[in-house]
PDB file of C-alpha atoms in Angstrom:
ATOM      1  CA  UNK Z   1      24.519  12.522 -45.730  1.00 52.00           C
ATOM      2  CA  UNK Z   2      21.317  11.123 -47.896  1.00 52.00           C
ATOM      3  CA  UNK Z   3      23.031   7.800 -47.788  1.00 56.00           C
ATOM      4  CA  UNK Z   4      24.489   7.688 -44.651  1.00 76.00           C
ATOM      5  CA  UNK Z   5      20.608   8.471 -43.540  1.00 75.00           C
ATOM      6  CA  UNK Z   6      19.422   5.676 -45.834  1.00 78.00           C
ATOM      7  CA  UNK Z   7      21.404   3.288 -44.265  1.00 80.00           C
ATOM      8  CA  UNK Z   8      21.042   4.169 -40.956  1.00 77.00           C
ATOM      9  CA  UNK Z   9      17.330   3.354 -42.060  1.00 81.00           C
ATOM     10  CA  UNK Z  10      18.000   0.177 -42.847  1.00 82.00           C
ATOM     11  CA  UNK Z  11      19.467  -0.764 -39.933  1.00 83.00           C
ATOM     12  CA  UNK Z  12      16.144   0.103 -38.138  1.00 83.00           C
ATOM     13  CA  UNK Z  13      14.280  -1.647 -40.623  1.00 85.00           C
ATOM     14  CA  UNK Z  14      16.738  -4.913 -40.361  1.00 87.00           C
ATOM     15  CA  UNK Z  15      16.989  -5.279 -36.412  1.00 86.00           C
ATOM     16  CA  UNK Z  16      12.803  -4.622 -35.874  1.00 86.00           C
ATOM     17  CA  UNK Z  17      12.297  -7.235 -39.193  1.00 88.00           C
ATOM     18  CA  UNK Z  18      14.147  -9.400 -36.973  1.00 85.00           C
ATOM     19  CA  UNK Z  19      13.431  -9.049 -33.421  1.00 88.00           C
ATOM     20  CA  UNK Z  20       9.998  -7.741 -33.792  1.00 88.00           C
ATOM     21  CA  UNK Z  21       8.381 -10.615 -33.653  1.00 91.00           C
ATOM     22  CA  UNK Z  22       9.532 -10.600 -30.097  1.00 94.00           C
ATOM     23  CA  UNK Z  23       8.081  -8.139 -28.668  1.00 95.00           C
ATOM     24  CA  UNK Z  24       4.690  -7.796 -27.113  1.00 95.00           C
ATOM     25  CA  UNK Z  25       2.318  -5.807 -25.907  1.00 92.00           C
ATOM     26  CA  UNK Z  26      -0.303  -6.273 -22.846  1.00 85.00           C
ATOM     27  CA  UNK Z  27      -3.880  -5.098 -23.329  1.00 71.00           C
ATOM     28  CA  UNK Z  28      -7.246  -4.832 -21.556  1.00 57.00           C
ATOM     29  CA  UNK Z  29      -7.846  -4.705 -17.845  1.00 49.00           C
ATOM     30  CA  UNK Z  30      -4.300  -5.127 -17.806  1.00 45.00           C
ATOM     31  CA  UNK Z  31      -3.544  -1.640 -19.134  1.00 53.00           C
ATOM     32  CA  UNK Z  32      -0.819  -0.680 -21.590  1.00 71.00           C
ATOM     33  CA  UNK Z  33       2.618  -2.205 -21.794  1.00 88.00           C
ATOM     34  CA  UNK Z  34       5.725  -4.170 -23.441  1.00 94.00           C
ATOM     35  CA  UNK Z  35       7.086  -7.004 -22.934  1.00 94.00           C
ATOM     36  CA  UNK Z  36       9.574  -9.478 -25.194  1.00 97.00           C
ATOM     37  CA  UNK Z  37       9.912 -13.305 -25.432  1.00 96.00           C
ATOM     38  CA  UNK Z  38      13.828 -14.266 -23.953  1.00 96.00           C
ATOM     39  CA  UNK Z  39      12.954 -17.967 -24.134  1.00 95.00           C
ATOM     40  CA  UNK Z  40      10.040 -20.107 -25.228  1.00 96.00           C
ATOM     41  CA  UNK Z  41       7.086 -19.571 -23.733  1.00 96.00           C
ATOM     42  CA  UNK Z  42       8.591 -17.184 -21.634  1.00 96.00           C
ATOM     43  CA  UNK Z  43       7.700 -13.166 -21.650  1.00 96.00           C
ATOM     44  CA  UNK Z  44       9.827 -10.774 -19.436  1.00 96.00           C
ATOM     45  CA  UNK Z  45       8.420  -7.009 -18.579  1.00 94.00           C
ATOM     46  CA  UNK Z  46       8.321  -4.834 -15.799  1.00 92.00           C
ATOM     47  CA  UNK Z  47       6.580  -5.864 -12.367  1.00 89.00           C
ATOM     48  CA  UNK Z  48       4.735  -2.134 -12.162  1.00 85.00           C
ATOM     49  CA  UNK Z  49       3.061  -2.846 -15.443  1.00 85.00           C
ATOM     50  CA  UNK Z  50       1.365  -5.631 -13.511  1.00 83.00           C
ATOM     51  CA  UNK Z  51      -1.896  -5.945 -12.141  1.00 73.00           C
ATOM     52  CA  UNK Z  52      -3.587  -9.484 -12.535  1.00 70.00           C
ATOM     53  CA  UNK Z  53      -2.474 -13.063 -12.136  1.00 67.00           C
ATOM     54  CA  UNK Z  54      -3.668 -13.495 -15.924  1.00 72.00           C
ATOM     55  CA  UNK Z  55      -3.014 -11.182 -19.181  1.00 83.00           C
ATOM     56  CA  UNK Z  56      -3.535 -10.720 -22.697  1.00 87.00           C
ATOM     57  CA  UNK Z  57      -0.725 -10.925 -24.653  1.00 91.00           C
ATOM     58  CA  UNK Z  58      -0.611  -9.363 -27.941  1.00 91.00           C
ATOM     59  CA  UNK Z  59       1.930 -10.948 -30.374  1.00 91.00           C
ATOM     60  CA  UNK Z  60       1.425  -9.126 -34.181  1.00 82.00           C
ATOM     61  CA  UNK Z  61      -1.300 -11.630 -35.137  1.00 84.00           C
ATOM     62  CA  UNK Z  62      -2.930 -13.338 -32.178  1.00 90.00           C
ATOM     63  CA  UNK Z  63      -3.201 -12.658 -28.358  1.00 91.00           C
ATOM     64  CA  UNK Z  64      -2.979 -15.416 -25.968  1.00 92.00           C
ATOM     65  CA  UNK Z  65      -3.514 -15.594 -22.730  1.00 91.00           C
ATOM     66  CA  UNK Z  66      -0.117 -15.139 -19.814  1.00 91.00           C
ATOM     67  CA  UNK Z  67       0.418 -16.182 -16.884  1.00 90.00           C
ATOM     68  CA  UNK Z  68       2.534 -14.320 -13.991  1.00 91.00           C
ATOM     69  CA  UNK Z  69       5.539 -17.433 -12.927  1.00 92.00           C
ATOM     70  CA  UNK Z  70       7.310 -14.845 -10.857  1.00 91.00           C
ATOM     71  CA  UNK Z  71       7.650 -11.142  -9.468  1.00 89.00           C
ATOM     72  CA  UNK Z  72      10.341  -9.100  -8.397  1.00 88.00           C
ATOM     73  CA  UNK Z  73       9.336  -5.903  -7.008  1.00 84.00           C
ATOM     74  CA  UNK Z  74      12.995  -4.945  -5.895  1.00 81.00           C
ATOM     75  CA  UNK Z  75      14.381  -4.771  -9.409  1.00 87.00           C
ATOM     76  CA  UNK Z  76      10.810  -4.066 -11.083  1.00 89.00           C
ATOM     77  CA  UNK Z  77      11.095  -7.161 -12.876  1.00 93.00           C
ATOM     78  CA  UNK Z  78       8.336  -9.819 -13.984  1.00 92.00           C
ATOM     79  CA  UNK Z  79       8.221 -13.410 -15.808  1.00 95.00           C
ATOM     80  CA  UNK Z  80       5.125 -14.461 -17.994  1.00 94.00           C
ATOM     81  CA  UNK Z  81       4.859 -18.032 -19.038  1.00 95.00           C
ATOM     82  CA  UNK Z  82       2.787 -17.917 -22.413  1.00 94.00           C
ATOM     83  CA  UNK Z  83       2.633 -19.940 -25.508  1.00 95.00           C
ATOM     84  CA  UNK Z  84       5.252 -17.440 -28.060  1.00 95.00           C
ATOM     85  CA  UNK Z  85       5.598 -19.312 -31.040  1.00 92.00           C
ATOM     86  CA  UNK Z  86       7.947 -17.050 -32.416  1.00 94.00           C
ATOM     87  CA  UNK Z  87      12.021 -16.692 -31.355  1.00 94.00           C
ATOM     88  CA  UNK Z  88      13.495 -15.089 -28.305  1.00 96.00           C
ATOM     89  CA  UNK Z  89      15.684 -11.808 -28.663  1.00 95.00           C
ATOM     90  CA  UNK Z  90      19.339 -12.366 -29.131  1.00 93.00           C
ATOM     91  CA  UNK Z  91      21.120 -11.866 -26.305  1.00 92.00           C
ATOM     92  CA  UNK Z  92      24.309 -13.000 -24.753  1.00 89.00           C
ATOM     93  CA  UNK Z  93      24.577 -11.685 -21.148  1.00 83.00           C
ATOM     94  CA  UNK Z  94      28.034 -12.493 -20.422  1.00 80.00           C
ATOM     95  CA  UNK Z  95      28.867  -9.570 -23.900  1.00 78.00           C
ATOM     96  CA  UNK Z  96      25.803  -6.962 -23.168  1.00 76.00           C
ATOM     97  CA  UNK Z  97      27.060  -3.945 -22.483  1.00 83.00           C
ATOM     98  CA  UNK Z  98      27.043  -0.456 -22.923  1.00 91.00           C
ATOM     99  CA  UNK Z  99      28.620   2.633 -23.128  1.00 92.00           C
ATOM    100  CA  UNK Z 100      27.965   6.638 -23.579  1.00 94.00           C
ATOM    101  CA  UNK Z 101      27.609   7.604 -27.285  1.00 94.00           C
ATOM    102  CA  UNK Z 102      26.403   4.142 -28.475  1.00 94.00           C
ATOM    103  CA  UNK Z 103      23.686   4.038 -30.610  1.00 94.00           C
ATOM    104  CA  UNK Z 104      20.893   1.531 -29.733  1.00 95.00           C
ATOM    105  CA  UNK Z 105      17.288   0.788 -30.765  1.00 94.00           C
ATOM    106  CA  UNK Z 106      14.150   0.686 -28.603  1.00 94.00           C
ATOM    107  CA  UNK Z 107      11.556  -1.044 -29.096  1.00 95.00           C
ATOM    108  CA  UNK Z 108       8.034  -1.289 -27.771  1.00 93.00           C
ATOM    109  CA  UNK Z 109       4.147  -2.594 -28.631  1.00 92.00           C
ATOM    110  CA  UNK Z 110       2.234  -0.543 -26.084  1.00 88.00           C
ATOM    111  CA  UNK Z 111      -1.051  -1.861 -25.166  1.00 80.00           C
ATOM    112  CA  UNK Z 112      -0.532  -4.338 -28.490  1.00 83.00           C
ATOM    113  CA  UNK Z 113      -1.806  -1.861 -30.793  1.00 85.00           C
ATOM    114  CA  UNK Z 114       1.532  -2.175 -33.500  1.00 88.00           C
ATOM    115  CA  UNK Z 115       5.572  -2.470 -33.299  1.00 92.00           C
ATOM    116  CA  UNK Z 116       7.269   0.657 -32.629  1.00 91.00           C
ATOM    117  CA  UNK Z 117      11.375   1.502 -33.121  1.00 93.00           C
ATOM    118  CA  UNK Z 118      13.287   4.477 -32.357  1.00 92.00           C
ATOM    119  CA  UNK Z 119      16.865   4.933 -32.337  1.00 93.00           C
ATOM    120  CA  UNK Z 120      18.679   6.798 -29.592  1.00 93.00           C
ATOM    121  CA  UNK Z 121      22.085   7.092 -27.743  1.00 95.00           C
ATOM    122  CA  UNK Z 122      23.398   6.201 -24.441  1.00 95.00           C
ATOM    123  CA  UNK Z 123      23.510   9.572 -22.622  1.00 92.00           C
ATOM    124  CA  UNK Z 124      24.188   8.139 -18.997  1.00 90.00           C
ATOM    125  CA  UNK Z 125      25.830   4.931 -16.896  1.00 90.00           C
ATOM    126  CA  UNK Z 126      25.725   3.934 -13.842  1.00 87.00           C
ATOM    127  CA  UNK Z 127      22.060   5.562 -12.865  1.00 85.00           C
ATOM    128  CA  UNK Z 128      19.353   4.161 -10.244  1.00 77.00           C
ATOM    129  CA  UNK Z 129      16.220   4.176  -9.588  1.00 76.00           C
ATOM    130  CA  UNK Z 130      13.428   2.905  -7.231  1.00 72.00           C
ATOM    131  CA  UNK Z 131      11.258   0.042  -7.776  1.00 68.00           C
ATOM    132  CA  UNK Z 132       7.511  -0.598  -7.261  1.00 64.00           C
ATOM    133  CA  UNK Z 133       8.568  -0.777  -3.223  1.00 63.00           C
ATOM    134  CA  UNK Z 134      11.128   1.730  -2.604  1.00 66.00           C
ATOM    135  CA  UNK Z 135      14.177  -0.106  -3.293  1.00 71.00           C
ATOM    136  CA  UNK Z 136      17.187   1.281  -4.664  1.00 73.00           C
ATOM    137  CA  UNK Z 137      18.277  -0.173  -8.356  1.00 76.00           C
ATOM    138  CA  UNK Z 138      21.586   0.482  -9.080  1.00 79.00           C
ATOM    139  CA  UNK Z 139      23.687   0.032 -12.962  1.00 82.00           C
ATOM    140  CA  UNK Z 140      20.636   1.303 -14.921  1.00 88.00           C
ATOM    141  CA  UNK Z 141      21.670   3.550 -18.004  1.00 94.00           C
ATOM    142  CA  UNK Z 142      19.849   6.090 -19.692  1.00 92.00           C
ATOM    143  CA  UNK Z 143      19.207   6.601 -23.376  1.00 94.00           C
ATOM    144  CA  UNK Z 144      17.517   9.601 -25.683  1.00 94.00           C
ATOM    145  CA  UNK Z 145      15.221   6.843 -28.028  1.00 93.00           C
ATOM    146  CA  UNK Z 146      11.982   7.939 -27.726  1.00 88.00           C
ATOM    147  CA  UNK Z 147       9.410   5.601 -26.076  1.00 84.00           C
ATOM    148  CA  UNK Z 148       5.229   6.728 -26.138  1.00 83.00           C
ATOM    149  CA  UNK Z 149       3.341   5.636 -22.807  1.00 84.00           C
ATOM    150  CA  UNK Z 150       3.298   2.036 -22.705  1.00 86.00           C
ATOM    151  CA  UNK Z 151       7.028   1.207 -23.138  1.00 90.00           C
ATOM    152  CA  UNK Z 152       8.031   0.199 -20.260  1.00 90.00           C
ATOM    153  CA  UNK Z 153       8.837  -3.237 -20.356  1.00 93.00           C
ATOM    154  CA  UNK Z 154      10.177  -3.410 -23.647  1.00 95.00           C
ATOM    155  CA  UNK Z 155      14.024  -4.451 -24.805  1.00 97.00           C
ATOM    156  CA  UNK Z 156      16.582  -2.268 -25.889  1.00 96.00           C
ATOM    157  CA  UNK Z 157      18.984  -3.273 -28.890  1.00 96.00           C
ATOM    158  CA  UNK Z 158      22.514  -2.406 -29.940  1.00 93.00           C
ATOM    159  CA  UNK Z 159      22.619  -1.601 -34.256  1.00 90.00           C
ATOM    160  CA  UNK Z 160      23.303  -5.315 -34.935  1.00 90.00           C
ATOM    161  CA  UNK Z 161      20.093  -6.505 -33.231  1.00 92.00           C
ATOM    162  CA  UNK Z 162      21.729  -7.887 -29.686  1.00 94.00           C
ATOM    163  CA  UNK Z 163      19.377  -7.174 -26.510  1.00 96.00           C
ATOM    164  CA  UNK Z 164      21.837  -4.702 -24.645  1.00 96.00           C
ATOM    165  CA  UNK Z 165      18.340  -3.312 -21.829  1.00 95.00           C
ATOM    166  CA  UNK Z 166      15.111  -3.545 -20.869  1.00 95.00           C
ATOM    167  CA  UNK Z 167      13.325  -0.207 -20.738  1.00 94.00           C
ATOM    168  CA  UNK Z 168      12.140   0.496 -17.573  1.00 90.00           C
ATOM    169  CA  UNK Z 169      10.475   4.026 -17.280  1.00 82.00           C
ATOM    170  CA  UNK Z 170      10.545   7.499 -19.245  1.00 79.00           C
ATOM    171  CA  UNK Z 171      12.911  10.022 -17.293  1.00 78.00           C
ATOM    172  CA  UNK Z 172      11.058  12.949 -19.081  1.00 71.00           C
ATOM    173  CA  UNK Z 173      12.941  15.827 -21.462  1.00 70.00           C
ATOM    174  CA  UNK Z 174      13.225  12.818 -24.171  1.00 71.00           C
ATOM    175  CA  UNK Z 175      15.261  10.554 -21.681  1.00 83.00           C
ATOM    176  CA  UNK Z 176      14.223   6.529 -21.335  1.00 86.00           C
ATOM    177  CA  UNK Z 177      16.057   4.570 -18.405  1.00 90.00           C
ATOM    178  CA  UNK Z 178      16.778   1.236 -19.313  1.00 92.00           C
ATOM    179  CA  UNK Z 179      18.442  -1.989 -16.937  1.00 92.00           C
ATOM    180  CA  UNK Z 180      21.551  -3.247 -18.311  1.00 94.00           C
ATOM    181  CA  UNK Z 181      20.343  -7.127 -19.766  1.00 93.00           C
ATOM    182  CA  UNK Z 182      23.952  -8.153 -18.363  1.00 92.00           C
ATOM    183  CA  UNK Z 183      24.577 -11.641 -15.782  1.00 92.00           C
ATOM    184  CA  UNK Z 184      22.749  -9.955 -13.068  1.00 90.00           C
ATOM    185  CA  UNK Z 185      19.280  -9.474 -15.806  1.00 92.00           C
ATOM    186  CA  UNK Z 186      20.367 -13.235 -16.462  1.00 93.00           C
ATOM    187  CA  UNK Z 187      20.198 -14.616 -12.455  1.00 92.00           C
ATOM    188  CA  UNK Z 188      17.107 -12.524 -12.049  1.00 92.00           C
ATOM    189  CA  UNK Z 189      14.792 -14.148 -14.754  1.00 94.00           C
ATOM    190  CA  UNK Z 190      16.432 -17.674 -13.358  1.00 93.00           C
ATOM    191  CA  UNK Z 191      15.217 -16.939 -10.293  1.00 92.00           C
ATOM    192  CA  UNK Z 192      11.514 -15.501 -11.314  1.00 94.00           C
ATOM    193  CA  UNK Z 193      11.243 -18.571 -13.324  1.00 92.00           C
ATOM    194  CA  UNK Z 194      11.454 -20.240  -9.921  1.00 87.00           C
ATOM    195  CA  UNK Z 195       8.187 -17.934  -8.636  1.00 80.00           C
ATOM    196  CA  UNK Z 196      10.908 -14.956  -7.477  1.00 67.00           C
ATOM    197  CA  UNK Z 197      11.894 -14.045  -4.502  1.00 64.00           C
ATOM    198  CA  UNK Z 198      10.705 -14.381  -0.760  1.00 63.00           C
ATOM    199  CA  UNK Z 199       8.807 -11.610   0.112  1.00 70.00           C
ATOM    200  CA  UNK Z 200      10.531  -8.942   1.548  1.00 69.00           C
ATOM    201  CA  UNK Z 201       9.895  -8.081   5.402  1.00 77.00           C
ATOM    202  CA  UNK Z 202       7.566  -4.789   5.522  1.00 82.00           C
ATOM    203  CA  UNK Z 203       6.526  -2.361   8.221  1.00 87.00           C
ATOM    204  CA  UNK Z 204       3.688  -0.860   6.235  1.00 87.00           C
ATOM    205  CA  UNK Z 205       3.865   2.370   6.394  1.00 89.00           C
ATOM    206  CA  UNK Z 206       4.362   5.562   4.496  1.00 87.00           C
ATOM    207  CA  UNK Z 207       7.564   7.616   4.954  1.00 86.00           C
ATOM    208  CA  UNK Z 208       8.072  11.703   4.253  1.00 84.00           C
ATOM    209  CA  UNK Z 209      11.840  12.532   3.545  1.00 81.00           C
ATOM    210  CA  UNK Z 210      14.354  13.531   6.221  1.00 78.00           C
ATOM    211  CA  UNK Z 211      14.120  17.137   5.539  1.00 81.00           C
ATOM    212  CA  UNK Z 212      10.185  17.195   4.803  1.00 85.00           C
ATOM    213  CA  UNK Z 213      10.472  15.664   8.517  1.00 84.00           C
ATOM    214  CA  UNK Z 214      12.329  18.305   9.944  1.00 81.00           C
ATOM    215  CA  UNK Z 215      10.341  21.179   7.868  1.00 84.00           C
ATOM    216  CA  UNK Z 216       6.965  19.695   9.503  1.00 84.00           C
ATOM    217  CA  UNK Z 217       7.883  19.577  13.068  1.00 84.00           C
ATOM    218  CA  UNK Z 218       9.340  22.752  12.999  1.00 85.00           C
ATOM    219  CA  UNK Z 219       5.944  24.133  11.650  1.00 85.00           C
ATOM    220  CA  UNK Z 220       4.521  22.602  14.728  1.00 85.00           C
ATOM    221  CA  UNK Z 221       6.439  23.622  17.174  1.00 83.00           C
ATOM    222  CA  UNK Z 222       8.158  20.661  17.758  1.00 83.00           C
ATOM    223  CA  UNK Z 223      11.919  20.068  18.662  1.00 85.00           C
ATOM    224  CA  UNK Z 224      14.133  18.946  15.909  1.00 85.00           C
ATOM    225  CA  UNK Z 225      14.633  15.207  15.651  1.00 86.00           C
ATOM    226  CA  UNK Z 226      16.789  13.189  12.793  1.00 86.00           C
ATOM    227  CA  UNK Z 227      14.488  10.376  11.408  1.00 88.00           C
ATOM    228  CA  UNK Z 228      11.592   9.576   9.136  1.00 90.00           C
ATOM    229  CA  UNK Z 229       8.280  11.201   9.720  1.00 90.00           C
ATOM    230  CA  UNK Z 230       5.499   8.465   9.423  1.00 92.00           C
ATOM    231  CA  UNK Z 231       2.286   9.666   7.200  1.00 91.00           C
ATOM    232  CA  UNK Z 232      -0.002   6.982   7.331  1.00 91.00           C
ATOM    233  CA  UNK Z 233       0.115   3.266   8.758  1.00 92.00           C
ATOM    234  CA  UNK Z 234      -1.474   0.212   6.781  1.00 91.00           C
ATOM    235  CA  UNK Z 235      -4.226  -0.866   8.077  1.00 90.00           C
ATOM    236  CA  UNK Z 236      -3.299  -4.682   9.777  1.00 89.00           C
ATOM    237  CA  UNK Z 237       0.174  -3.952   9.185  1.00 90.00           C
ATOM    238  CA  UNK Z 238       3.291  -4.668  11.292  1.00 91.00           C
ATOM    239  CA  UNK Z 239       3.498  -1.161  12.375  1.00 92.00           C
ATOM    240  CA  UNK Z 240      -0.028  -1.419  12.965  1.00 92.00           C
ATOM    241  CA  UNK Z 241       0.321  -3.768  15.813  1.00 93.00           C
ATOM    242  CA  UNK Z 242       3.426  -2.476  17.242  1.00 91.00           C
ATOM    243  CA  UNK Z 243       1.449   0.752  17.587  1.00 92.00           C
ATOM    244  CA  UNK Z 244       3.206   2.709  15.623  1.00 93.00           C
ATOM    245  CA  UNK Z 245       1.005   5.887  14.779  1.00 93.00           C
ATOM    246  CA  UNK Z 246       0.908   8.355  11.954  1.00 91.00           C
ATOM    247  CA  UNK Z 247       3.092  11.864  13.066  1.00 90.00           C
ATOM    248  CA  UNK Z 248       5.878   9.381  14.640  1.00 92.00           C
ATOM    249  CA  UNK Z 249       8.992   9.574  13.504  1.00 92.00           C
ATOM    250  CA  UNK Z 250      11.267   6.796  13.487  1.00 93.00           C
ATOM    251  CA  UNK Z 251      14.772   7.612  14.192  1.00 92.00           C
ATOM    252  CA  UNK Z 252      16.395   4.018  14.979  1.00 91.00           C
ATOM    253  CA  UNK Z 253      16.019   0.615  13.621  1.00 90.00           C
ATOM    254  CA  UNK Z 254      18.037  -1.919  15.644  1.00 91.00           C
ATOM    255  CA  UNK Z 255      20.136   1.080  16.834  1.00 89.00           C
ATOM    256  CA  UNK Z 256      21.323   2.299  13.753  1.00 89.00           C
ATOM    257  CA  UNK Z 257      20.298   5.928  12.634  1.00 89.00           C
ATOM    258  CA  UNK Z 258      17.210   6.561   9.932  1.00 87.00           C
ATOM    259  CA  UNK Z 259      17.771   9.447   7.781  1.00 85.00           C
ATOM    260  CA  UNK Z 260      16.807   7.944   4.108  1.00 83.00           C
ATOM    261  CA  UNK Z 261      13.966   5.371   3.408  1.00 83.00           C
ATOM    262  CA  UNK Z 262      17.137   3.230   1.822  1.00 79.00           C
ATOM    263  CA  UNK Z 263      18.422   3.131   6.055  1.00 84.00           C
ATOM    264  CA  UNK Z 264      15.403   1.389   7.202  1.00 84.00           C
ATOM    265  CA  UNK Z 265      15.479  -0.782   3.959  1.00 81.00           C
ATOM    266  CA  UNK Z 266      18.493  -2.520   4.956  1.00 80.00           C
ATOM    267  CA  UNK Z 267      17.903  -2.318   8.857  1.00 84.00           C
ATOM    268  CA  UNK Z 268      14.714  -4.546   7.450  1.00 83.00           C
ATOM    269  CA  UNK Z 269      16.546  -7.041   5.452  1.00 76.00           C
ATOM    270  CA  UNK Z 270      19.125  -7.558   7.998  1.00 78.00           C
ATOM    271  CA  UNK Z 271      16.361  -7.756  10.625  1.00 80.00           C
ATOM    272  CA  UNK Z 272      15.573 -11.162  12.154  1.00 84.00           C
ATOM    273  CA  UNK Z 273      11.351 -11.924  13.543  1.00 85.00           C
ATOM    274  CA  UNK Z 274      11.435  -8.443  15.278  1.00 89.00           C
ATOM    275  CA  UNK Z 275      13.190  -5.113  14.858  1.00 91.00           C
ATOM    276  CA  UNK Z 276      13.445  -2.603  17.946  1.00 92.00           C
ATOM    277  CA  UNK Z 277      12.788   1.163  16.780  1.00 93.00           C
ATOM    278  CA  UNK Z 278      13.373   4.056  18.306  1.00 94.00           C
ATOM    279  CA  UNK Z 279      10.372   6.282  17.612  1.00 92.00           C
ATOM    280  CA  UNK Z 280       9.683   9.940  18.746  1.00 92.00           C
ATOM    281  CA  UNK Z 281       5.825  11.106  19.030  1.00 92.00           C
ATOM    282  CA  UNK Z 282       5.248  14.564  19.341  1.00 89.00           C
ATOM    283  CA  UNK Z 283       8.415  15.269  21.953  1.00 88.00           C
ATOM    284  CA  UNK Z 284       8.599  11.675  24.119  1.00 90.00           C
ATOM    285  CA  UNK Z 285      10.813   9.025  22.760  1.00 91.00           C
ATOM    286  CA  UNK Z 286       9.825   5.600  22.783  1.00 92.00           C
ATOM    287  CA  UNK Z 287      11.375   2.155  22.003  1.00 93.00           C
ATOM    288  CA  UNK Z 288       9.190  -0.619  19.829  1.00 91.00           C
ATOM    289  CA  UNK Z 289       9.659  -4.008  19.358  1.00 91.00           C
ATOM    290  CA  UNK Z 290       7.974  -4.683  16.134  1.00 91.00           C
ATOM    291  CA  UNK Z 291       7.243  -8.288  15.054  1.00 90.00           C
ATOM    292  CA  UNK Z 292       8.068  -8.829  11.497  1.00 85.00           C
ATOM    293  CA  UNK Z 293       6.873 -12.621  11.285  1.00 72.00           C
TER     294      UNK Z 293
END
């Protein structure tokens, strides 16, 4: 066992001599986070880490200053352009891949204050999770390698030092959830490199769940009605000047049903300029037209 433990040991020690160079940390106004070089002069980390068009980035014996090149809040994904200086992870996205009961090795640098390594196992496949904006991610896995505040952003390894995930947020009960760094990682940091995606057409407002929805009205008084119970309304928004108030509930976009926030999601990218909603306030239903442009 004292051997087996010894070289398990140096495997740590061999894949984080390697690819720790690679992996950064974000400090100062900024907050804490990770992030790893995957090309030259190129950073990837999570978008929800971000909060400035400029950053400190921490490499183990300098800090530069980033830049944001693109953001995708869908898949909670960002590109920094910064000068590295040092190799990017190895990774082969067409091989990545995981499964349950492999072992792999996190990584992280939170806030740049020092390397850190921990070795877990895959304990999950297949799991999703929202991003920064509500959207469904799908094909994330979940591992038991224990990650301080600060990780998210940082990559995942297999035991022979191959980028297999980027960590993405801590699950709780020792659990880390990690994105696959498969083809799909790949097309994603092709496309931030690009600036990222077209923004995605918003109503602006808050939701509460279907059954929160039907709890509340019921408390009320109110007659039962299937949809999404608005709480509040940005201020200048496109609900805003459709009229849409706080207390309606929204139980149609373009005459398909609302019962989840991931209905109205896809009623919205589908959606041309407008969308037509059916909305119910207090007991009267009413019909919107709601300019998305």
């Amino acid at each position: 066992m004292g051997m087996k433990l010894i070289e398990i040991g140096d495997e740590i020690g061999s894949v984080s001599e390697a690819a720790g160079g690679a992996v950064v940390g974000f400090s100062g106004g900024w907050g804490r986070g990770t992030g790893f070089v995957v090309a030259p002069d190129r950073v990837l980390t999570n978008a929800h880490n971000l909060t400035d068009q400029e950053l400190r980035v921490s490499f183990g014996d300098r800090v530069e200053t980033g830049t944001v090149l693109g953001v995708d809040h869908d898949t909670d994904l960002a590109l920094i352009g910064v000068r590295t200086e040092v190799p990017p992870v190895t990774w082969d996205a067409q091989e990545a891949g995981v499964s349950i009961g492999m072992p792999v090795l996190a990584m992280a640098n939170p806030g740049g204050r020092g390397l850190r390594a921990t070795l877990g196992f895959v304990a999950g496949l297949q799991r999703g999770f929202r991003g920064p904006r509500g959207r469904m991610v799908e094909g994330g896995f979940e591992h038991t390698a224990l990650a301080a505040p600060g990780s998210s952003g940082g990559p995942v390894f297999d035991t022979s030092g191959n980028l297999v995930g980027v960590n993405t947020r801590r699950l709780g009960r020792g659990f880390y959830l990690a994105q696959v760094a498969d083809q799909r990682l790949k097309a994603t940091i092709d496309m931030l490199e690009t600036g990222g995606p077209e923004e995605p057409k918003r109503l602006g407002v808050g939701l509460a769940p279907y059954q929160v929805t039907k709890g509340l009205r019921r408390s009320m008084g109110l007659t039962d009605v299937d949809g999404l119970l608005v709480r509040f309304v940005e201020e200048d928004s496109a609900a805003a000047r459709a009229g849409i108030r706080e207390g309606d509930v929204i139980r149609t976009a373009d005459g398909n049903a609302i019962t989840d926030v991931d209905h109205l999601l896809q009623a919205l990218s589908s959606a041309g300029d407008s969308i037509e909603l059916e909305i119910v306030r207090l007991n009267e239903a009413l019909s919107l037209t709601v300019d998305l442009g």
